[in-house]
XYZ file of C-alpha atoms in Angstrom:
345
model
C 32.342 -52.325 -20.530
C 29.269 -54.079 -21.968
C 27.130 -51.977 -24.276
C 29.674 -49.199 -24.694
C 30.300 -46.158 -22.501
C 27.505 -44.918 -20.245
C 25.366 -42.084 -21.619
C 26.351 -38.600 -20.531
C 24.444 -37.206 -17.560
C 21.416 -35.085 -18.471
C 22.171 -31.373 -18.640
C 21.191 -29.234 -15.693
C 18.032 -27.243 -16.331
C 18.752 -23.594 -17.067
C 18.547 -21.347 -14.018
C 15.412 -19.296 -13.564
C 15.522 -15.607 -14.578
C 15.572 -14.578 -10.927
C 18.518 -16.867 -10.119
C 20.376 -15.600 -13.198
C 19.759 -12.052 -12.047
C 20.932 -12.770 -8.517
C 23.983 -14.610 -9.831
C 24.878 -11.565 -11.909
C 24.450 -9.372 -8.859
C 26.858 -11.468 -6.816
C 29.445 -12.210 -9.528
C 31.910 -9.816 -7.959
C 32.376 -8.296 -4.553
C 31.564 -4.583 -4.625
C 34.309 -2.187 -3.751
C 33.809 0.251 -0.875
C 33.009 2.953 -3.448
C 30.375 0.911 -5.262
C 26.756 1.360 -4.152
C 25.342 -1.925 -2.899
C 21.837 -3.236 -2.414
C 20.519 -4.395 0.916
C 17.712 -6.934 1.209
C 15.116 -5.879 -1.406
C 12.408 -5.596 1.214
C 14.415 -2.947 3.037
C 14.407 -0.782 -0.066
C 10.733 -1.536 -0.645
C 9.629 -0.575 2.817
C 11.743 2.566 2.980
C 13.511 1.318 6.088
C 17.223 0.855 6.711
C 18.722 -2.444 7.757
C 22.188 -2.725 9.234
C 24.606 -4.737 7.057
C 22.773 -7.967 6.291
C 22.871 -10.894 3.904
C 20.946 -12.879 1.326
C 20.260 -16.568 1.899
C 23.043 -19.159 1.813
C 22.813 -19.604 -1.952
C 23.924 -16.018 -2.478
C 27.176 -14.333 -1.492
C 27.159 -12.085 1.571
C 26.987 -8.398 0.817
C 27.910 -6.003 3.595
C 25.922 -2.878 2.874
C 27.058 0.571 4.030
C 24.176 2.139 5.910
C 24.369 5.360 3.902
C 23.780 3.475 0.665
C 20.611 1.660 1.645
C 18.041 4.418 1.152
C 19.143 5.279 -2.380
C 20.335 1.855 -3.500
C 17.901 1.276 -6.342
C 18.325 4.802 -7.720
C 22.109 4.659 -7.601
C 22.125 1.230 -9.172
C 19.995 2.457 -12.039
C 22.209 5.506 -12.567
C 25.263 3.251 -12.662
C 23.707 1.101 -15.372
C 22.930 -1.777 -13.006
C 19.361 -2.135 -14.226
C 19.118 -5.761 -13.189
C 20.164 -4.962 -9.637
C 17.643 -2.164 -9.393
C 14.952 -4.506 -10.655
C 15.870 -7.231 -8.147
C 15.551 -4.716 -5.330
C 11.858 -4.414 -6.150
C 10.999 -8.054 -6.857
C 8.588 -8.205 -3.940
C 6.221 -5.753 -5.630
C 7.045 -6.059 -9.330
C 5.735 -8.913 -11.448
C 8.367 -11.514 -12.216
C 8.970 -12.694 -15.774
C 5.863 -14.241 -17.246
C 3.627 -12.678 -14.576
C 1.427 -9.613 -14.565
C 0.687 -7.476 -11.538
C -2.977 -7.112 -10.727
C -4.327 -3.608 -11.028
C -4.861 -1.979 -7.650
C -8.595 -1.174 -7.380
C -8.004 1.263 -4.524
C -6.269 3.786 -6.784
C -9.308 4.252 -9.005
C -11.022 7.631 -8.393
C -13.791 7.548 -5.804
C -16.364 10.284 -5.295
C -16.364 12.262 -2.053
C -19.894 13.702 -1.967
C -19.358 15.432 1.393
C -16.132 17.071 2.518
C -17.174 18.922 5.683
C -15.190 18.606 8.906
C -16.293 15.739 11.173
C -16.167 15.584 14.977
C -12.936 14.017 16.203
C -13.473 10.277 16.683
C -11.561 8.522 19.474
C -11.136 5.199 17.714
C -8.588 4.095 20.297
C -11.273 4.105 23.007
C -13.311 1.368 21.311
C -13.522 -1.848 23.328
C -12.118 -4.784 21.355
C -13.952 -7.937 22.414
C -12.931 -10.220 19.538
C -9.928 -10.848 17.343
C -10.004 -9.431 13.828
C -10.988 -12.587 11.950
C -13.682 -13.461 14.474
C -14.956 -9.884 14.237
C -15.310 -10.195 10.475
C -16.982 -13.597 10.577
C -19.359 -12.920 13.472
C -20.300 -9.245 13.013
C -23.875 -9.212 11.690
C -23.550 -5.669 10.378
C -20.496 -6.525 8.289
C -22.026 -9.798 7.110
C -25.114 -7.925 5.891
C -23.174 -5.693 3.478
C -20.203 -7.976 2.701
C -21.880 -11.208 1.644
C -18.510 -12.827 0.870
C -16.930 -11.890 4.202
C -16.143 -15.543 4.970
C -14.117 -15.788 1.788
C -12.386 -12.487 2.558
C -11.494 -13.637 6.085
C -10.100 -16.929 4.777
C -7.924 -15.123 2.225
C -6.676 -12.722 4.898
C -5.788 -15.549 7.270
C -3.578 -17.272 4.687
C -2.044 -14.042 3.360
C -1.011 -13.020 6.887
C 0.747 -16.368 7.310
C 2.595 -15.845 4.022
C 3.882 -12.309 4.610
C 6.778 -13.091 7.002
C 8.325 -15.157 4.212
C 8.167 -12.483 1.513
C 8.646 -9.104 3.194
C 11.127 -7.551 5.570
C 10.866 -9.361 8.903
C 11.251 -6.154 10.911
C 8.309 -4.602 9.069
C 5.940 -7.441 9.931
C 7.029 -8.201 13.489
C 6.255 -4.646 14.620
C 2.598 -5.092 13.646
C 0.312 -7.147 15.879
C -1.485 -10.182 14.469
C -4.963 -8.643 14.423
C -3.678 -5.286 13.194
C -1.854 -6.958 10.294
C -4.995 -8.876 9.376
C -6.998 -5.634 9.385
C -4.593 -3.993 6.927
C -4.792 -6.997 4.619
C -8.578 -7.146 4.859
C -8.753 -3.509 3.794
C -6.583 -4.178 0.721
C -8.599 -7.243 -0.355
C -10.744 -7.072 -3.481
C -13.241 -9.660 -4.692
C -12.636 -8.604 -8.309
C -16.288 -9.222 -9.069
C -17.534 -8.390 -12.592
C -20.504 -6.624 -11.005
C -18.315 -3.917 -9.455
C -17.027 -2.801 -6.054
C -20.168 -3.399 -3.974
C -19.659 -6.091 -1.344
C -15.948 -5.457 -0.971
C -14.930 -4.715 2.594
C -13.025 -1.520 1.758
C -15.914 -0.242 -0.375
C -18.651 -0.842 2.209
C -16.445 0.440 5.042
C -15.647 3.694 3.262
C -19.277 4.202 2.259
C -20.218 3.987 5.939
C -17.367 6.285 7.013
C -18.418 8.988 4.529
C -21.921 9.364 5.975
C -22.539 12.470 8.093
C -25.928 11.896 9.750
C -26.086 11.311 13.516
C -27.818 7.929 13.221
C -25.598 6.925 10.321
C -22.477 7.697 12.351
C -23.787 5.749 15.350
C -24.569 2.743 13.137
C -21.133 2.979 11.528
C -19.433 2.929 14.924
C -21.379 -0.147 16.030
C -20.618 -2.042 12.836
C -17.135 -0.908 11.898
C -15.621 0.581 15.058
C -13.511 -2.453 16.092
C -12.241 -2.980 12.541
C -11.225 0.670 12.143
C -9.466 0.564 15.520
C -7.432 -2.485 14.490
C -6.663 -0.972 11.073
C -5.537 2.403 12.423
C -3.271 0.722 14.974
C -1.734 -1.502 12.319
C -1.259 1.241 9.755
C 0.334 3.387 12.426
C 3.236 0.903 12.431
C 3.829 1.130 8.674
C 6.628 3.297 7.240
C 5.591 6.954 7.272
C 5.421 9.163 4.210
C 5.706 12.931 4.269
C 5.586 14.780 0.983
C 3.528 15.091 -2.170
C 0.990 12.462 -3.221
C -1.728 12.518 -5.871
C -5.358 11.499 -5.917
C -7.716 11.609 -8.883
C -11.263 12.844 -8.295
C -14.183 12.345 -10.708
C -16.645 15.107 -11.555
C -14.697 18.263 -12.417
C -17.639 20.658 -12.035
C -18.442 19.407 -8.526
C -14.817 19.388 -7.383
C -14.120 22.911 -8.622
C -17.312 24.196 -6.983
C -16.350 22.740 -3.587
C -12.550 22.849 -3.396
C -12.109 26.588 -2.958
C -8.784 28.091 -1.909
C -8.572 28.393 1.888
C -11.349 25.880 2.665
C -10.662 23.159 5.283
C -11.930 19.717 4.217
C -12.136 16.163 5.546
C -13.062 13.073 3.547
C -13.767 10.920 6.602
C -12.831 7.629 4.902
C -9.572 5.819 4.224
C -8.017 7.271 1.076
C -5.518 5.643 -1.262
C -3.115 8.034 -2.955
C -0.015 7.635 -5.089
C 3.411 9.225 -5.132
C 3.305 8.759 -8.914
C 1.555 11.526 -10.812
C 1.549 9.424 -13.980
C -0.203 6.503 -12.250
C -2.865 8.796 -10.809
C -3.524 10.438 -14.170
C -3.825 7.005 -15.757
C -6.704 6.113 -13.413
C -8.521 9.444 -13.876
C -11.721 9.886 -15.827
C -11.913 12.364 -18.703
C -13.715 14.984 -16.603
C -11.644 14.392 -13.453
C -9.429 16.622 -11.331
C -6.045 15.636 -9.944
C -5.477 16.606 -6.310
C -1.853 17.316 -5.433
C -1.608 16.800 -1.673
C 1.257 17.632 0.675
C 0.736 15.019 3.408
C 2.261 14.761 6.879
C 0.919 11.426 8.151
C 0.691 9.130 5.137
C 1.579 5.448 5.468
C 3.261 3.262 2.840
C 1.475 -0.046 2.393
C 4.252 -1.517 0.259
C 4.096 -5.311 0.332
C 1.496 -5.377 3.142
C -1.276 -5.718 0.592
C -3.034 -8.130 -1.734
C -2.111 -5.691 -4.524
C 1.407 -4.458 -3.700
C 2.271 -1.046 -5.122
C 5.484 0.751 -4.259
C 3.893 4.142 -4.765
C 0.662 3.648 -2.769
C 0.258 5.839 0.316
C -2.831 5.478 2.495
C -4.432 8.312 4.446
C -6.483 7.983 7.628
C -10.161 8.957 8.008
C -8.872 11.410 10.637
C -6.895 13.427 8.047
C -7.893 17.036 7.486
C -6.668 19.302 4.713
C -6.738 22.888 3.515
C -7.132 23.804 -0.143
C -4.101 25.967 -0.943
C -4.616 26.857 -4.602
C -7.185 27.714 -7.191
C -7.504 25.141 -9.948
C -4.827 25.245 -12.650
C -3.903 23.376 -15.823
C -0.696 21.381 -16.236
C 0.084 19.052 -19.138
C -3.583 18.908 -20.072
C -4.683 17.983 -16.529
C -6.679 20.120 -14.080
C -5.050 20.218 -10.629
C -5.893 21.578 -7.186
C -3.344 21.759 -4.347
C -4.069 20.660 -0.754
C -1.985 20.565 2.423
C -2.667 18.169 5.309
C -3.122 19.928 8.640
C -3.160 16.818 10.864
C 0.051 15.253 12.136
C -1.237 12.325 14.230
C -3.948 10.661 12.145
C -3.274 7.039 13.159
C -3.236 5.208 16.504
C 0.077 4.342 18.111
C-alpha cells in the first residue's frame, strides 16, 4: 500500500457529563427490590407516571409506581448520588452552568394585611389572548415599559417547555394560561431594580386597598390574573409547611398578632426550604412559617426553575397561630391558611 498504512481513525470525543451519568444509571438492569427512577420531570413535578422510558439512546426502565414519589430520596440513601442528581437535571444547573437566582423569593414588604372583599376573577370577560393582552393593554404598557420584550420571551419559552418538562404537566394547561404563568415568573434583571417587571407592578397594584385603586387594578390586570389563576390551578398542589421572609421586624411583630386573620392580596412566592428563605432574609427580618392548603408548585414552569418554590394566590387568607419566637437565631411567626380553593379550576 503506497505511503504506508492508513492513519488510525480519530478518537471519539469524550461523552458529555450528562451522557456519562445516564450511562452509569443504565449500566445494569435494576432488580425488583432496587428503587428506580422514572422520567426526571415526573419527580420534579411531584406527579406519578406509569412505567415509562427514556429516549432510544437509553435503556428502558420499568418503574414500579410505588417507587416514583420517593425515587430521588431513596437513590440518595442508597449511595446513588448521580442518579438522584439526574432526576433533578431540569431544575439544577448542569456542569459548567450556574442557576440564576430567583428574584421572587426575595422578601417583599406587605404594608397592608387586612381582609379584602372576595374577588370573582373567573367572571372576568377575556376578549384577547394572553400575549395580545400584554402587548395591547395600555395600562400594562404604562407601568411595564419593556412589556414587548417580556411577551417575546414568554412566547419562545412556552414553545420550549414541552421539550424539557413532563408532557402531562404542560398539556393540562391551556396555551394562554401557560403563557400567563411564565410571564409572572419573568424578570428583566435590570440593574436599577424590580420596577418595570410584570410581577412587581402586578403585585403592587394587587396590594392596594382603595376603592378607586381596586377598580383601576381590575381594569388593567383583571384578564391577566384570570389567566394566571386558571393556569396555576392546574399545577401540582402543595399542602404543608412553607416559609416566607418578611422585612421590617418591628412592623411585622406589631401587626402579626396571634389569632389575627390576614390577607396579602398579591401573589406570594414561598419556599419549602427554610434554609433558602433564611438566606434571602434581611438582618432585621422575620421568617413566616406557613401551613398552606392550596399552594402550587411552579417547578420547571418558570424562567427561574426552583424545586422548592410554592406560589400562593391573592385569594389566600391566613390566621396567625403563634406569638413570635426565636429559633437558631431567627425570629419566626406561625400562620395557617384558612382558604382551600384559592385558584380557578
